[in-house]
Amino acid sequence: MKKFITTIGILTGILVLNSCKKVLDTLPTDRISADIIWSSKANAETFIFSTYGIMSSFQSGPGADPWTTNIIAQGGIGGSANPVIGETLTNRSDYGFNNWAAVRRCNVIIKNVTESTGIADADKKELIAEAKFLRAMSYFQVTRNIGRIVWIDKVLTENDEFKLPTTANPTESYNYIIKDLEDAVADLPIAKISGRTNKYVAAAFLTEVCLQALAYKNYPAAPNVAPNDPLLDKIITNAQLVISGGYALEADYEGMFNEVKSTSNEIIYGIYRKAINTSVQSTPMQNCMPNITADKINKFQGSPLFIKSVPFECWPENFPAQNLTDDYLTIDKADPTKVVPWNQTSQYINAIDETVNVLAPFSRLGFPHDKTAKLNDETLVKMGRIKPGSTESIWTLTNENRDARWKASIISDSTRFYGELFTTGLRGNAARFLGEINGGDYAFTLSNMYWRKGIYTNVSPSYLNSVSTDYHFVCMRLGRVYLNLAEAYLLKGDVANAVINFNKTRVLHGQIPAATASNLISAWKDYKRERRVELTEENDRYYSLLRWGRYGGDANDGLASGSSIAELTEPIRVMDISKDRKAFSIVTGPFRSIYNNRKFQPSRRYLLPIPQGFIDNNPKFLPQNPNW
């Protein structure tokens, strides 16, 4: 599979290879003449490659997930999330409304390729389609946040009117985006080059664009999605096109997100970075891995010490929340056809006594091995202890027979990773209370878990921020397309086909029995859980929750369209485990933030505001989005 690396360095190479000495002698040495750039397909591609920064909005990593209960965050990620989850945003906030420079690049490509005398007509068709794809994706990011865009489909000159209006509503915005993507699907090639679009990439993203477009019809009124809506047929047609395009679901789920299967045949579109210009600190790994030394562990009498003196020296800000991990289902040992949350299995019910008080006052030294603790500003949700005579432990209850994506995505207590054993119970070597012992040190998890998904395993000599590494971001893959297809069938009321399609990822990636939902209520419940665990850390959950809230009904716990969304208002939960792994407690709390006071104002939060400063300069951007 071919790759290309987006870098300005390519431009220099092309200039040297394709320009004559006379041109170099007469033009400024820091400029490339437009005549040269658009004189051939190869030269034009250098400009196109440097426009792919648009796709960074869709890359894997936390994205908008910190706005949900998938993630508990601190530092910069937490600080950026707090205004959203606490509803302190104002209409002065800017979430990407001004994408006009990116759009101009796309329009420059379309204009100059069209007018080029050196590019063959067949090549022109493909390059223009590529520019339309990129233009659509730039506008999609604005539309899913703000709803309205300033549609520009030509290269503006100094003689043009710059105070252009916005689209009237999200539907008009999505109509433009869908048209661009349909043109791209029609004219893009089928060749698969990692990091570059093709017919199937455009079709895959089109399935998701259409889902969002359906949800925001008639905004702010209810969308009233009909089973025969043409957009549903577009989703199904394009999803089937992608499925027929030679991609295949990957058996090694974890490997898709690290170096092992970075070019897996499931990945439809990824962004690839090379170690020559990439280090740990420029990847999500920097904010997922801890910063732990022996002296920090010893302050809490923790154990074991890591084998390397400092295997991890990052700045952790992004951690899985218990709210998310509770959705990784467990096969019941008494009935292997039954798959339920870990704390609803027969093995849990038989092994755990929830009436026992397992809490002890938190202390730095001598903390008991059979107790857990909580801070003064935390609230107990549940606790329990293994019954005398039971052969179970908290580890077996939370790990054995569990959805395989749990181990592939999460570093939890007693997980071995990078040759080191992580112990995240009380008096472990990587638990949240180590931060309290070390004076509020931000070097540790807030949830007693770390991400494994998206973490390369060949970083050497250690996870130090300046260490060079290859890295790739997953933006679209076949599993996501199957889920988009399943959602289209749910909206059609076709439960059987919906279940068939979301079982594709559940069975292969989760390695748990297929869902057997026979009605829309249970099918939506199974689907939403499946999408959550399958696409966590892939920048999906927030936008999916908004979409389902707009649909209303079975998609949002039976509530009317535009109602509140329970998952965006529930407090974050954290589980602590005793050193002997026989006791646990679950708490909610601020966790250095506002995570126990989450708000969602449905009258305004389904769309973010147009920045008021832009409206002040151009009244044609009015009206402001509702209640901003």
mmCIF file of N, CA, C and O in Angstrom, residues 411-414 422-432 445 447-450 575-577 581:
data_model
loop_
_atom_site.group_PDB
_atom_site.id
_atom_site.type_symbol
_atom_site.label_atom_id
_atom_site.label_comp_id
_atom_site.label_asym_id
_atom_site.label_seq_id
_atom_site.Cartn_x
_atom_site.Cartn_y
_atom_site.Cartn_z
ATOM 1 N N ILE A 411 -5.614 0.360 29.997
ATOM 2 C CA ILE A 411 -4.642 -0.133 30.975
ATOM 3 C C ILE A 411 -5.278 0.051 32.344
ATOM 4 O O ILE A 411 -5.486 1.178 32.798
ATOM 5 N N SER A 412 -5.617 -1.056 32.985
ATOM 6 C CA SER A 412 -6.270 -1.005 34.301
ATOM 7 C C SER A 412 -5.388 -1.720 35.318
ATOM 8 O O SER A 412 -4.238 -2.083 35.029
ATOM 9 N N ASP A 413 -5.922 -1.951 36.493
ATOM 10 C CA ASP A 413 -5.134 -2.582 37.551
ATOM 11 C C ASP A 413 -4.606 -3.943 37.107
ATOM 12 O O ASP A 413 -5.325 -4.744 36.492
ATOM 13 N N SER A 414 -3.347 -4.195 37.425
ATOM 14 C CA SER A 414 -2.674 -5.470 37.133
ATOM 15 C C SER A 414 -2.567 -5.748 35.641
ATOM 16 O O SER A 414 -2.563 -6.894 35.221
ATOM 17 N N PHE A 422 1.393 -2.464 35.651
ATOM 18 C CA PHE A 422 0.670 -1.334 36.231
ATOM 19 C C PHE A 422 -0.221 -1.858 37.359
ATOM 20 O O PHE A 422 -1.032 -2.769 37.152
ATOM 21 N N THR A 423 -0.096 -1.292 38.537
ATOM 22 C CA THR A 423 -1.017 -1.599 39.636
ATOM 23 C C THR A 423 -1.687 -0.294 40.025
ATOM 24 O O THR A 423 -1.039 0.658 40.452
ATOM 25 N N THR A 424 -2.988 -0.230 39.848
ATOM 26 C CA THR A 424 -3.703 1.031 40.042
ATOM 27 C C THR A 424 -4.689 0.963 41.196
ATOM 28 O O THR A 424 -5.592 1.796 41.301
ATOM 29 N N GLY A 425 -4.524 -0.054 42.064
ATOM 30 C CA GLY A 425 -5.286 -0.071 43.301
ATOM 31 C C GLY A 425 -4.584 0.787 44.346
ATOM 32 O O GLY A 425 -3.522 1.373 44.101
ATOM 33 N N LEU A 426 -5.174 0.862 45.524
ATOM 34 C CA LEU A 426 -4.542 1.600 46.622
ATOM 35 C C LEU A 426 -3.170 1.011 46.911
ATOM 36 O O LEU A 426 -3.007 -0.212 46.964
ATOM 37 N N ARG A 427 -2.182 1.876 47.067
ATOM 38 C CA ARG A 427 -0.790 1.502 47.285
ATOM 39 C C ARG A 427 -0.210 0.729 46.100
ATOM 40 O O ARG A 427 0.650 -0.122 46.244
ATOM 41 N N GLY A 428 -0.713 1.049 44.934
ATOM 42 C CA GLY A 428 -0.123 0.522 43.714
ATOM 43 C C GLY A 428 0.979 1.448 43.221
ATOM 44 O O GLY A 428 1.426 2.360 43.929
ATOM 45 N N ASN A 429 1.402 1.254 41.965
ATOM 46 C CA ASN A 429 2.501 2.067 41.442
ATOM 47 C C ASN A 429 2.058 3.113 40.422
ATOM 48 O O ASN A 429 2.889 3.860 39.907
ATOM 49 N N ALA A 430 0.756 3.167 40.122
ATOM 50 C CA ALA A 430 0.306 4.108 39.092
ATOM 51 C C ALA A 430 -1.110 4.605 39.345
ATOM 52 O O ALA A 430 -1.800 5.021 38.426
ATOM 53 N N ALA A 431 -1.574 4.558 40.599
ATOM 54 C CA ALA A 431 -2.957 4.878 40.936
ATOM 55 C C ALA A 431 -3.169 6.368 41.161
ATOM 56 O O ALA A 431 -2.224 7.146 41.296
ATOM 57 N N ARG A 432 -4.423 6.748 41.237
ATOM 58 C CA ARG A 432 -4.759 8.174 41.345
ATOM 59 C C ARG A 432 -4.316 8.791 42.661
ATOM 60 O O ARG A 432 -3.960 9.977 42.707
ATOM 61 N N THR A 445 -2.956 9.166 36.717
ATOM 62 C CA THR A 445 -4.338 9.088 36.280
ATOM 63 C C THR A 445 -5.282 9.656 37.333
ATOM 64 O O THR A 445 -4.997 9.626 38.535
ATOM 65 N N SER A 447 -8.433 8.352 37.152
ATOM 66 C CA SER A 447 -9.484 7.336 37.129
ATOM 67 C C SER A 447 -8.988 5.932 37.463
ATOM 68 O O SER A 447 -9.756 4.974 37.395
ATOM 69 N N ASN A 448 -7.705 5.810 37.795
ATOM 70 C CA ASN A 448 -7.073 4.497 38.003
ATOM 71 C C ASN A 448 -6.990 3.684 36.721
ATOM 72 O O ASN A 448 -6.812 2.461 36.763
ATOM 73 N N MET A 449 -7.098 4.358 35.608
ATOM 74 C CA MET A 449 -6.937 3.716 34.301
ATOM 75 C C MET A 449 -6.177 4.652 33.372
ATOM 76 O O MET A 449 -6.181 5.870 33.557
ATOM 77 N N TYR A 450 -5.523 4.058 32.396
ATOM 78 C CA TYR A 450 -4.846 4.793 31.330
ATOM 79 C C TYR A 450 -5.308 4.202 29.996
ATOM 80 O O TYR A 450 -5.801 3.086 29.934
ATOM 81 N N MET A 575 -13.546 4.186 40.031
ATOM 82 C CA MET A 575 -13.509 3.015 40.906
ATOM 83 C C MET A 575 -12.120 2.856 41.515
ATOM 84 O O MET A 575 -11.112 2.955 40.822
ATOM 85 N N ASP A 576 -12.083 2.619 42.824
ATOM 86 C CA ASP A 576 -10.851 2.320 43.547
ATOM 87 C C ASP A 576 -10.876 0.859 43.984
ATOM 88 O O ASP A 576 -11.940 0.304 44.303
ATOM 89 N N ILE A 577 -9.720 0.241 43.992
ATOM 90 C CA ILE A 577 -9.585 -1.174 44.349
ATOM 91 C C ILE A 577 -8.556 -1.302 45.473
ATOM 92 O O ILE A 577 -7.518 -0.633 45.451
ATOM 93 N N ARG A 581 -7.103 -6.654 46.301
ATOM 94 C CA ARG A 581 -8.019 -6.866 45.181
ATOM 95 C C ARG A 581 -9.292 -7.614 45.573
ATOM 96 O O ARG A 581 -9.897 -8.305 44.762
#
